[in-house]
Short mmCIF file of C-alpha atoms and ligand atoms in Angstrom, two decimals:
data_model
loop_
_atom_site.label_atom_id
_atom_site.label_comp_id
_atom_site.label_asym_id
_atom_site.label_seq_id
_atom_site.Cartn_x
_atom_site.Cartn_y
_atom_site.Cartn_z
CA MET D 10 6.66 32.70 19.91
CA GLY D 11 3.78 31.00 18.03
CA LEU D 12 3.03 27.29 18.21
CA LYS D 13 4.54 26.65 14.76
CA GLU D 14 7.90 28.18 15.75
CA ARG D 15 7.86 26.35 19.08
CA VAL D 16 7.17 22.95 17.50
CA ILE D 17 10.05 23.45 15.03
CA ARG D 18 12.38 24.39 17.89
CA ARG D 19 11.19 21.41 19.92
CA ALA D 20 11.85 19.07 16.96
CA LEU D 21 15.44 20.32 16.72
CA ASP D 22 15.86 19.87 20.50
CA GLU D 23 14.65 16.27 20.05
CA GLY D 24 17.54 15.71 17.63
CA PHE D 25 15.90 16.10 14.20
CA VAL D 26 18.16 17.97 11.83
CA MET D 27 15.31 19.88 10.16
CA ALA D 28 11.54 20.29 10.53
CA ARG D 29 9.09 22.00 8.17
CA VAL D 30 5.33 22.08 7.64
CA CYS D 31 3.04 21.48 4.66
CA ARG D 32 -0.63 20.77 4.00
CA PRO D 33 -1.65 17.12 3.43
CA ASP D 34 -2.87 18.02 -0.08
CA ALA D 35 0.41 19.68 -1.10
CA VAL D 36 1.58 16.91 -3.50
CA PRO D 37 -0.77 17.03 -6.53
CA ASP D 38 1.83 15.50 -8.93
CA VAL D 39 2.23 12.32 -6.92
CA PRO D 40 -0.86 10.27 -7.92
CA GLY D 41 -0.05 10.44 -11.64
CA ARG D 42 3.66 9.73 -11.16
CA LEU D 43 3.03 6.89 -8.76
CA ALA D 44 0.47 5.36 -11.15
CA ALA D 45 3.01 5.59 -14.01
CA PHE D 46 5.64 3.89 -11.81
CA VAL D 47 3.32 1.01 -10.92
CA GLU D 48 1.86 0.66 -14.45
CA ALA D 49 5.39 0.27 -15.82
CA GLY D 50 5.91 -2.53 -13.26
CA ARG D 51 8.85 -0.67 -11.67
CA HIS D 52 7.79 -1.71 -8.17
CA GLY D 53 8.68 -5.36 -9.02
CA GLN D 54 7.50 -7.73 -6.28
CA MET D 55 6.53 -4.89 -3.90
CA GLY D 56 2.83 -5.60 -4.42
CA TRP D 57 1.99 -3.46 -1.37
CA MET D 58 2.86 -0.39 -3.44
CA ALA D 59 0.19 -1.17 -6.01
CA GLU D 60 -2.38 -2.20 -3.42
CA ARG D 61 -2.48 1.03 -1.40
CA MET D 62 -1.96 3.59 -4.15
CA GLN D 63 -5.07 5.59 -3.27
CA TRP D 64 -3.39 6.58 0.04
CA ARG D 65 0.26 6.70 -1.01
CA GLY D 66 -0.73 9.05 -3.80
CA ASN D 67 -2.99 11.21 -1.68
CA PRO D 68 -2.03 11.86 1.96
CA ALA D 69 -5.16 14.00 2.46
CA ALA D 70 -7.25 10.82 1.97
CA LEU D 71 -5.15 8.81 4.45
CA TRP D 72 -6.53 10.86 7.37
CA PRO D 73 -9.13 13.40 6.18
CA ASP D 74 -9.15 15.26 9.55
CA ALA D 75 -5.47 16.20 9.28
CA ARG D 76 -4.85 19.90 8.57
CA SER D 77 -1.04 20.04 8.72
CA VAL D 78 1.90 17.69 8.31
CA ILE D 79 5.18 18.32 10.14
CA MET D 80 7.94 16.75 8.03
CA LEU D 81 11.18 15.84 9.80
CA ALA D 82 14.66 14.78 8.72
CA GLU D 83 16.86 12.65 10.97
CA SER D 84 20.54 12.45 10.03
CA TYR D 85 22.39 9.13 9.87
CA ALA D 86 25.48 10.50 8.12
CA PRO D 87 28.33 7.96 8.19
CA GLU D 88 31.73 8.67 9.73
CA HIS D 89 33.47 6.42 7.18
CA ASP D 90 33.62 6.37 3.36
CA PRO D 91 30.80 3.94 2.51
CA LEU D 92 32.31 3.11 -0.88
CA ALA D 93 35.71 1.96 0.49
CA VAL D 94 34.43 -1.57 1.23
CA LEU D 95 33.66 -2.08 -2.47
CA GLU D 96 37.45 -2.44 -2.96
CA ARG D 97 37.50 -5.36 -0.47
CA PRO D 98 35.72 -8.19 -2.35
CA GLU D 99 36.21 -10.71 0.46
CA LEU D 100 34.02 -8.56 2.75
CA GLY D 101 30.24 -8.04 2.64
CA ALA D 102 29.16 -4.44 2.00
CA VAL D 103 26.25 -3.52 4.28
CA SER D 104 24.65 -0.15 3.56
CA VAL D 105 25.05 2.72 6.00
CA TYR D 106 21.43 2.79 7.08
CA ALA D 107 21.64 -0.82 8.29
CA GLN D 108 24.86 -0.54 10.28
CA GLY D 109 23.15 -0.01 13.62
CA ARG D 110 19.73 -0.19 15.23
CA ASP D 111 16.60 -0.21 13.07
CA TYR D 112 15.72 3.42 12.28
CA HIS D 113 11.99 2.72 12.40
CA ASP D 114 12.26 2.13 16.17
CA ILE D 115 14.50 5.12 16.91
CA VAL D 116 12.70 7.69 14.74
CA LYS D 117 9.24 6.53 15.81
CA LYS D 118 10.06 7.05 19.51
CA ARG D 119 11.33 10.55 18.77
CA LEU D 120 8.22 11.33 16.69
CA LYS D 121 5.96 10.12 19.48
CA ARG D 122 7.73 12.33 22.04
CA LEU D 123 7.31 15.31 19.73
CA GLY D 124 3.66 14.38 19.13
CA ARG D 125 2.91 14.15 22.88
CA TRP D 126 4.50 17.57 23.39
CA LEU D 127 2.37 18.97 20.56
CA ILE D 128 -0.83 17.60 22.10
CA ASP D 129 0.03 19.23 25.47
CA GLU D 130 0.96 22.58 23.94
CA GLY D 131 -1.96 22.57 21.52
CA THR D 132 -4.39 21.78 24.34
CA LYS D 133 -3.17 24.85 26.28
CA GLU D 134 -4.03 27.09 23.32
CA LEU D 135 -7.26 25.50 22.09
CA ASN D 136 -10.55 24.26 23.45
CA GLY D 137 -9.86 20.54 23.32
CA ALA D 138 -6.83 18.42 22.49
CA PRO D 139 -5.49 18.28 18.92
CA GLU D 140 -5.04 14.82 17.41
CA ILE D 141 -1.82 13.48 15.89
CA LYS D 142 -0.58 10.44 13.97
CA VAL D 143 3.12 9.73 13.43
CA PHE D 144 4.72 7.82 10.54
CA VAL D 145 8.18 6.76 9.46
CA ASP D 146 7.89 4.39 6.56
CA THR D 147 5.13 2.70 8.58
CA ALA D 148 2.16 3.69 6.37
CA PRO D 149 1.53 4.48 2.68
CA VAL D 150 2.76 8.08 2.97
CA PRO D 151 4.73 9.71 0.09
CA GLU D 152 7.43 10.90 2.48
CA LYS D 153 9.88 12.34 -0.06
CA ALA D 154 7.27 14.33 -1.96
CA LEU D 155 5.78 15.72 1.26
CA GLY D 156 9.31 16.53 2.44
CA GLN D 157 9.90 18.58 -0.70
CA ALA D 158 6.51 20.29 -0.39
CA ALA D 159 7.37 21.32 3.17
CA GLY D 160 10.80 22.60 2.12
CA LEU D 161 12.99 19.97 3.85
CA GLY D 162 14.89 19.39 0.61
CA TRP D 163 14.21 18.37 -2.99
CA GLN D 164 13.91 14.99 -4.68
CA GLY D 165 17.25 14.68 -6.42
CA LYS D 166 17.92 12.85 -9.66
CA HIS D 167 18.47 9.70 -7.56
CA THR D 168 14.86 10.26 -6.29
CA ASN D 169 15.87 10.71 -2.63
CA LEU D 170 15.46 13.90 -0.66
CA VAL D 171 18.58 16.09 -0.72
CA SER D 172 19.21 19.28 1.20
CA ARG D 173 21.67 22.13 0.98
CA ASP D 174 21.82 21.98 4.79
CA TRP D 175 22.19 18.25 5.48
CA GLY D 176 23.05 16.43 2.21
CA ASN D 177 21.13 13.20 1.63
CA TRP D 178 21.96 10.96 4.60
CA ALA D 179 18.68 11.42 6.47
CA PHE D 180 15.57 9.42 7.24
CA ILE D 181 12.22 11.12 6.81
CA GLY D 182 9.40 11.04 9.36
CA SER D 183 6.09 12.88 9.70
CA VAL D 184 3.60 14.06 12.31
CA PHE D 185 0.10 14.51 10.89
CA THR D 186 -2.08 16.74 13.05
CA THR D 187 -5.52 18.31 13.18
CA LEU D 188 -3.83 21.61 14.13
CA GLU D 189 -3.63 24.44 11.58
CA LEU D 190 0.07 25.31 11.36
CA GLU D 191 1.48 27.84 8.90
CA PRO D 192 2.89 25.90 5.90
CA ASP D 193 6.46 26.52 4.68
CA ALA D 194 7.48 27.12 1.07
CA PRO D 195 8.44 24.06 -1.02
CA GLU D 196 12.14 23.57 -1.86
CA ILE D 197 13.29 23.92 -5.46
CA ASP D 198 15.64 21.61 -7.37
CA HIS D 199 19.37 22.28 -6.93
CA CYS D 200 20.77 19.32 -8.94
CA GLY D 201 21.66 21.55 -11.87
CA SER D 202 23.77 19.78 -14.48
CA CYS D 203 25.16 17.24 -11.98
CA ARG D 204 24.48 13.57 -12.78
CA ALA D 205 26.97 11.86 -10.48
CA CYS D 206 24.31 9.59 -8.92
CA LEU D 207 22.97 8.48 -12.31
CA ASP D 208 26.40 7.65 -13.70
CA ILE D 209 27.67 5.64 -10.73
CA CYS D 210 24.70 3.26 -10.48
CA PRO D 211 26.18 -0.24 -11.01
CA THR D 212 22.97 -1.71 -12.46
CA ASN D 213 21.66 1.23 -14.53
CA ALA D 214 18.57 1.50 -12.37
CA PHE D 215 17.65 5.03 -13.52
CA PRO D 216 15.67 4.97 -16.79
CA ALA D 217 15.73 8.79 -16.63
CA PRO D 218 16.76 11.44 -14.09
CA TYR D 219 14.29 11.53 -11.13
CA GLN D 220 12.99 8.06 -11.98
CA LEU D 221 14.03 4.73 -10.55
CA ASP D 222 13.25 1.24 -11.83
CA ALA D 223 13.29 -0.54 -8.49
CA ARG D 224 13.61 -3.91 -10.27
CA ARG D 225 17.20 -3.04 -11.17
CA CYS D 226 18.13 -1.31 -7.89
CA ILE D 227 20.51 -3.29 -5.65
CA SER D 228 18.66 -2.07 -2.59
CA TYR D 229 15.48 -3.71 -3.92
CA LEU D 230 17.31 -6.82 -5.18
CA THR D 231 19.10 -7.51 -1.88
CA ILE D 232 16.27 -6.53 0.52
CA GLU D 233 12.87 -6.88 -1.16
CA HIS D 234 13.26 -9.36 -4.02
CA LYS D 235 12.34 -12.96 -3.25
CA GLY D 236 13.83 -15.90 -5.17
CA PRO D 237 16.72 -15.84 -7.64
CA VAL D 238 17.99 -12.51 -9.01
CA ASP D 239 18.25 -12.29 -12.82
CA GLU D 240 21.66 -13.61 -13.91
CA GLU D 241 22.24 -10.45 -15.96
CA LEU D 242 22.07 -8.32 -12.78
CA ARG D 243 24.17 -10.52 -10.47
CA PRO D 244 27.63 -9.19 -11.47
CA GLY D 245 26.45 -5.63 -10.74
CA LEU D 246 25.75 -6.54 -7.12
CA GLY D 247 29.51 -6.80 -6.48
CA ASN D 248 29.93 -7.46 -2.74
CA ARG D 249 26.80 -5.52 -1.69
CA ILE D 250 24.84 -7.90 0.53
CA TYR D 251 22.28 -5.54 2.09
CA GLY D 252 21.20 -2.30 0.41
CA CYS D 253 23.35 0.04 -1.64
CA ASP D 254 24.73 3.52 -1.04
CA ASP D 255 26.51 4.38 -4.27
CA CYS D 256 24.09 7.04 -5.56
CA LEU D 257 23.83 8.67 -2.13
CA ALA D 258 27.57 8.60 -1.44
CA VAL D 259 28.55 10.59 -4.54
CA CYS D 260 26.11 13.46 -4.03
CA PRO D 261 28.16 16.67 -3.75
CA TRP D 262 25.68 18.17 -1.26
CA ASN D 263 26.99 15.75 1.37
CA LYS D 264 29.77 18.21 2.09
CA PHE D 265 27.07 19.88 4.21
CA ALA D 266 26.07 16.64 5.98
CA VAL D 267 25.67 16.95 9.72
CA ALA D 268 26.61 14.25 12.25
CA ALA D 269 24.15 11.40 12.84
CA SER D 270 21.39 12.29 15.32
CA ASP D 271 21.85 9.07 17.27
CA MET D 272 25.03 7.06 17.86
CA ARG D 273 22.98 3.85 17.61
CA TYR D 274 22.93 4.30 13.79
CA LEU D 275 26.71 3.93 13.68
CA GLY D 276 26.41 0.43 15.21
CA ALA D 277 28.41 -2.69 15.10
CA VAL D 278 27.44 -4.62 11.95
CA GLY D 279 30.51 -3.38 10.05
CA GLN D 280 31.56 -5.14 6.86
CA PRO D 281 31.96 -8.81 7.89
CA PRO D 282 33.97 -11.46 6.00
CA LEU D 283 31.80 -13.29 3.46
CA ALA D 284 33.28 -16.67 4.46
CA GLU D 285 31.88 -16.20 7.98
CA LEU D 286 28.42 -15.07 6.80
CA ALA D 287 28.05 -18.04 4.41
CA THR D 288 27.99 -20.42 7.39
CA LEU D 289 25.03 -18.76 9.16
CA ASP D 290 22.05 -20.95 9.95
CA ASP D 291 18.66 -19.60 11.02
CA ALA D 292 19.46 -19.32 14.73
CA GLY D 293 22.91 -17.87 14.07
CA PHE D 294 21.43 -15.28 11.70
CA ARG D 295 18.75 -14.17 14.15
CA ALA D 296 21.19 -13.91 17.05
CA ARG D 297 23.70 -11.92 15.00
CA PHE D 298 21.20 -9.41 13.59
CA SER D 299 18.82 -8.95 16.51
CA GLY D 300 17.65 -5.28 16.61
CA SER D 301 19.07 -4.65 13.13
CA PRO D 302 16.94 -3.99 10.03
CA ILE D 303 18.82 -6.87 8.39
CA LYS D 304 16.89 -9.36 10.52
CA ARG D 305 13.75 -8.56 8.50
CA ILE D 306 14.94 -10.36 5.35
CA GLY D 307 15.61 -13.68 7.06
CA ARG D 308 18.56 -16.04 6.80
CA ASP D 309 17.75 -17.45 3.35
CA ARG D 310 17.65 -14.16 1.42
CA PHE D 311 20.70 -12.91 3.30
CA VAL D 312 22.79 -16.01 2.56
CA ARG D 313 21.58 -15.89 -1.08
CA ASN D 314 23.09 -12.36 -1.25
CA VAL D 315 26.30 -13.59 0.39
CA ALA D 316 26.59 -16.33 -2.25
CA TYR D 317 26.23 -13.79 -5.10
CA ALA D 318 28.93 -11.65 -3.45
CA ILE D 319 31.24 -14.65 -3.21
CA GLY D 320 30.57 -15.40 -6.88
CA ASN D 321 31.64 -11.84 -7.70
CA SER D 322 34.69 -11.85 -5.40
CA GLY D 323 37.19 -13.49 -7.75
CA ALA D 324 38.59 -15.11 -4.57
CA ALA D 325 39.11 -18.81 -5.34
CA ASP D 326 39.79 -19.49 -1.64
CA LEU D 327 36.08 -18.78 -1.02
CA LEU D 328 35.04 -21.76 -3.21
CA PRO D 329 34.53 -24.16 -0.25
CA ALA D 330 32.19 -21.65 1.42
CA VAL D 331 29.77 -21.78 -1.54
CA GLN D 332 30.31 -25.45 -2.33
CA ALA D 333 28.88 -26.12 1.15
CA LEU D 334 25.66 -24.35 0.09
CA VAL D 335 24.91 -25.98 -3.28
CA ASN D 336 22.40 -28.39 -1.70
CA ASP D 337 20.91 -25.84 0.67
CA PRO D 338 17.22 -26.55 1.45
CA ASP D 339 16.36 -23.04 0.18
CA ALA D 340 16.16 -23.17 -3.63
CA ALA D 341 17.39 -19.57 -4.14
CA VAL D 342 20.41 -20.13 -1.87
CA ALA D 343 21.28 -23.37 -3.67
CA ASP D 344 20.91 -21.66 -7.07
CA ALA D 345 23.08 -18.71 -5.96
CA ALA D 346 25.73 -21.08 -4.60
CA ARG D 347 25.86 -23.08 -7.85
CA TRP D 348 26.21 -19.82 -9.81
CA ALA D 349 29.01 -18.70 -7.48
CA VAL D 350 30.84 -22.03 -7.89
CA THR D 351 30.68 -21.60 -11.67
CA GLN D 352 31.98 -18.03 -11.44
CA LEU D 353 34.87 -18.93 -9.14
CA SER D 354 35.79 -22.06 -11.08
CA ALA D 355 36.09 -19.91 -14.21
CA THR D 356 38.32 -17.48 -12.27
CA ARG D 357 40.50 -20.34 -11.07
CA ARG D 358 40.85 -21.72 -14.63
CA LYS D 359 41.87 -18.26 -15.90
CA GLN D 360 44.42 -17.91 -13.10
CA ALA D 361 45.88 -21.34 -13.96
CA LEU D 362 46.51 -20.37 -17.60
C1 B12 B 427 9.63 1.64 -1.85
C2 B12 B 427 10.85 2.26 -1.23
C3 B12 B 427 12.09 1.87 -1.71
C4 B12 B 427 12.23 1.04 -2.98
C5 B12 B 427 11.97 1.97 -4.20
C6 B12 B 427 12.74 3.30 -4.09
C7 B12 B 427 12.15 4.45 -4.88
N1 B12 B 427 13.02 5.39 -5.22
O1 B12 B 427 10.96 4.47 -5.14
C8 B12 B 427 13.70 0.53 -2.86
C9 B12 B 427 13.67 -0.83 -2.15
C10 B12 B 427 14.47 0.38 -4.15
C11 B12 B 427 14.28 1.56 -1.89
C12 B12 B 427 15.63 1.83 -1.82
C13 B12 B 427 16.19 2.78 -0.98
N2 B12 B 427 15.56 3.44 0.00
CO1 B12 B 427 13.62 3.43 0.23
N3 B12 B 427 11.75 3.66 0.46
C14 B12 B 427 10.73 3.20 -0.19
C15 B12 B 427 9.43 3.79 0.38
C16 B12 B 427 8.79 2.73 1.30
C17 B12 B 427 8.41 4.25 -0.67
C18 B12 B 427 9.01 5.11 -1.80
C19 B12 B 427 8.02 5.29 -2.92
O2 B12 B 427 6.87 5.66 -2.71
N4 B12 B 427 8.44 4.99 -4.14
C20 B12 B 427 7.56 5.06 -5.29
C21 B12 B 427 8.08 6.04 -6.29
C22 B12 B 427 7.05 6.23 -7.43
O3 B12 B 427 8.18 7.24 -5.60
P1 B12 B 427 9.39 8.24 -5.74
O4 B12 B 427 10.73 7.69 -5.75
O5 B12 B 427 9.08 9.24 -4.69
O6 B12 B 427 9.10 8.72 -7.22
C23 B12 B 427 8.86 9.99 -7.49
C24 B12 B 427 9.83 10.54 -8.48
O7 B12 B 427 10.15 9.53 -9.42
C25 B12 B 427 9.01 11.65 -8.96
N5 B12 B 427 9.19 11.95 -10.35
C26 B12 B 427 8.83 11.26 -11.44
N6 B12 B 427 9.17 11.95 -12.51
C27 B12 B 427 9.72 13.10 -12.11
C28 B12 B 427 10.21 14.16 -12.82
C29 B12 B 427 10.72 15.26 -12.10
C30 B12 B 427 11.26 16.40 -12.86
C31 B12 B 427 10.74 15.26 -10.68
C32 B12 B 427 11.28 16.41 -9.89
C33 B12 B 427 10.23 14.15 -9.98
C34 B12 B 427 9.73 13.09 -10.72
O8 B12 B 427 7.62 11.37 -8.78
C35 B12 B 427 7.50 10.13 -8.14
C36 B12 B 427 6.32 10.17 -7.17
O9 B12 B 427 6.51 11.17 -6.17
C37 B12 B 427 9.98 5.03 1.18
C38 B12 B 427 9.21 5.38 2.45
C39 B12 B 427 7.94 6.13 2.15
N7 B12 B 427 6.88 5.73 2.79
O10 B12 B 427 7.95 7.05 1.36
C40 B12 B 427 11.44 4.61 1.51
C41 B12 B 427 12.51 5.69 1.43
C42 B12 B 427 12.31 6.45 0.16
N8 B12 B 427 13.75 4.93 1.32
C43 B12 B 427 14.77 5.47 1.90
C44 B12 B 427 16.11 5.00 1.81
C45 B12 B 427 17.10 5.55 2.83
C46 B12 B 427 16.46 4.08 0.81
C47 B12 B 427 17.88 3.64 0.40
C48 B12 B 427 18.92 4.75 0.47
C49 B12 B 427 18.31 2.46 1.30
C50 B12 B 427 19.65 1.81 0.94
N9 B12 B 427 20.78 2.40 1.33
O11 B12 B 427 19.70 0.77 0.34
C51 B12 B 427 17.64 3.15 -1.05
C52 B12 B 427 17.82 4.28 -2.09
C53 B12 B 427 17.58 3.85 -3.52
C54 B12 B 427 17.13 5.01 -4.40
N10 B12 B 427 18.00 5.52 -5.25
O12 B12 B 427 15.96 5.46 -4.30
C55 B12 B 427 14.37 6.76 2.62
C56 B12 B 427 14.88 7.97 1.81
C57 B12 B 427 15.27 9.16 2.66
C58 B12 B 427 15.56 10.37 1.79
N11 B12 B 427 16.54 11.17 2.21
O13 B12 B 427 14.93 10.59 0.80
C59 B12 B 427 12.78 6.63 2.68
C60 B12 B 427 12.02 7.94 2.56
C61 B12 B 427 12.45 5.94 4.02
C62 B12 B 427 12.50 6.92 5.21
N12 B12 B 427 11.38 7.10 5.91
O14 B12 B 427 13.49 7.54 5.50
N13 B12 B 427 13.31 2.19 -1.20
S1 SF4 B 428 20.91 2.35 -4.50
FE1 SF4 B 428 22.58 1.55 -5.80
S2 SF4 B 428 21.57 0.26 -7.33
FE2 SF4 B 428 19.97 1.52 -6.35
S3 SF4 B 428 19.79 3.29 -7.68
FE3 SF4 B 428 21.30 3.85 -6.10
S4 SF4 B 428 23.30 3.29 -7.00
FE4 SF4 B 428 21.71 2.28 -8.23
S1 SF4 B 429 24.38 13.47 -7.10
FE1 SF4 B 429 23.99 15.34 -8.29
S2 SF4 B 429 22.23 14.83 -9.60
FE2 SF4 B 429 22.32 13.29 -7.96
S3 SF4 B 429 20.96 14.06 -6.36
FE3 SF4 B 429 23.04 14.80 -5.84
S4 SF4 B 429 23.15 16.83 -6.83
FE4 SF4 B 429 21.38 15.79 -7.74
#
């Protein structure tokens, strides 16, 4: 068996659900599309996207010595219906990918093990050790486009990578290497006439199929966006307090989803009561979300999101929880709390009529 076949087999033994190979220069459409995205301002406050476009658009420039890229998918398919919590407005909806341990840590360790194996095996076949670099959302790498070029799946109308073998609940990682490995064929689009993901989006974040305006996406608004969220968009957040899964959850290809590669993704965050989350201070927040990706956004942005969710809950009994936050030292939390008080007071008045 050749090195290419053995590395693919090894990746599956490590727990990846699929592995394929492409050349670093296999994504010629990306620079233009990325530039259009940034020029239209669709990256919002994610200034780091605009700053490192020369690499994100062109993986061959990121590491000119690389000859091959092994693209890998790691399943985190949920065991529950991720949309069920949207019917429970008193609870906070946390997206599937943030239920357990931070995927960057788990996937990176697996990639490094695969990379070390590749160095050993490559050294046996060549004069001198091959070099590798591993990435999982840790560098300006266009992971979805490379994934499609390698044949892992295709970028669906919701812009994420979808596969006929594993649906769309998977993280994407890569091993860049100086080894020459036989590239695989790119995957073609299998969305057909489906538009389920476009139609379900609560904030109309898709200006067109295959294009996302991150500024309207709840994932961006709850995780990346600093300061107050536009009032027009707040009702669309519903009770989603960290990320959003709606467009992923409705994809019909998920009937082929395979179980999560690592039980640590199915962790313990759950869908906690909003009343409880509204009381978190800095220390309480850090203790509760240690090891979780949620920790990254800090207490203030998280409690801001909780206040919007309470404002959308229609639950007048949650009024005291936001009244306690109207003078919060963080201006965005205080603003969100005042908005929530107004929303709930209006609900209460309507109920009294
Ligand atoms: C920035 C970012 C975000 C931003 C912007 C998302 C976006 N779609 O661009 C925000 C914060 C909104 C976000 C949200 C999410 N993210 Co994110 N994110 C990233 C990140 C860091 C960069 C993505 C990027 O470069 N975007 C820039 C735009 C221009 O790129 P693009 O979407 O690929 O756009 C292409 C298409 O529009 C296409 N295009 C344009 N016109 C046309 C026309 C046709 C016909 C076609 C075919 C294509 C096409 O060309 C563009 C360039 O390639 C990647 C990690 C990485 N390093 O790649 C993770 C990543 C994409 N995110 C991921 C995840 C899991 C999510 C969420 C599901 C998390 C959640 N549950 O809340 C949501 C999904 C929201 C969504 N519908 O996309 C995973 C996706 C895994 C997968 N199966 O694809 C990634 C790959 C991280 C990882 N390593 O696993 N994310
Ligand atoms: S993650 Fe949610 S808000 Fe963002 S595009 Fe998908 S459905 Fe819309
Ligand atoms: S929901 Fe439909 S349109 Fe959207 S990515 Fe899946 S197959 Fe494509």
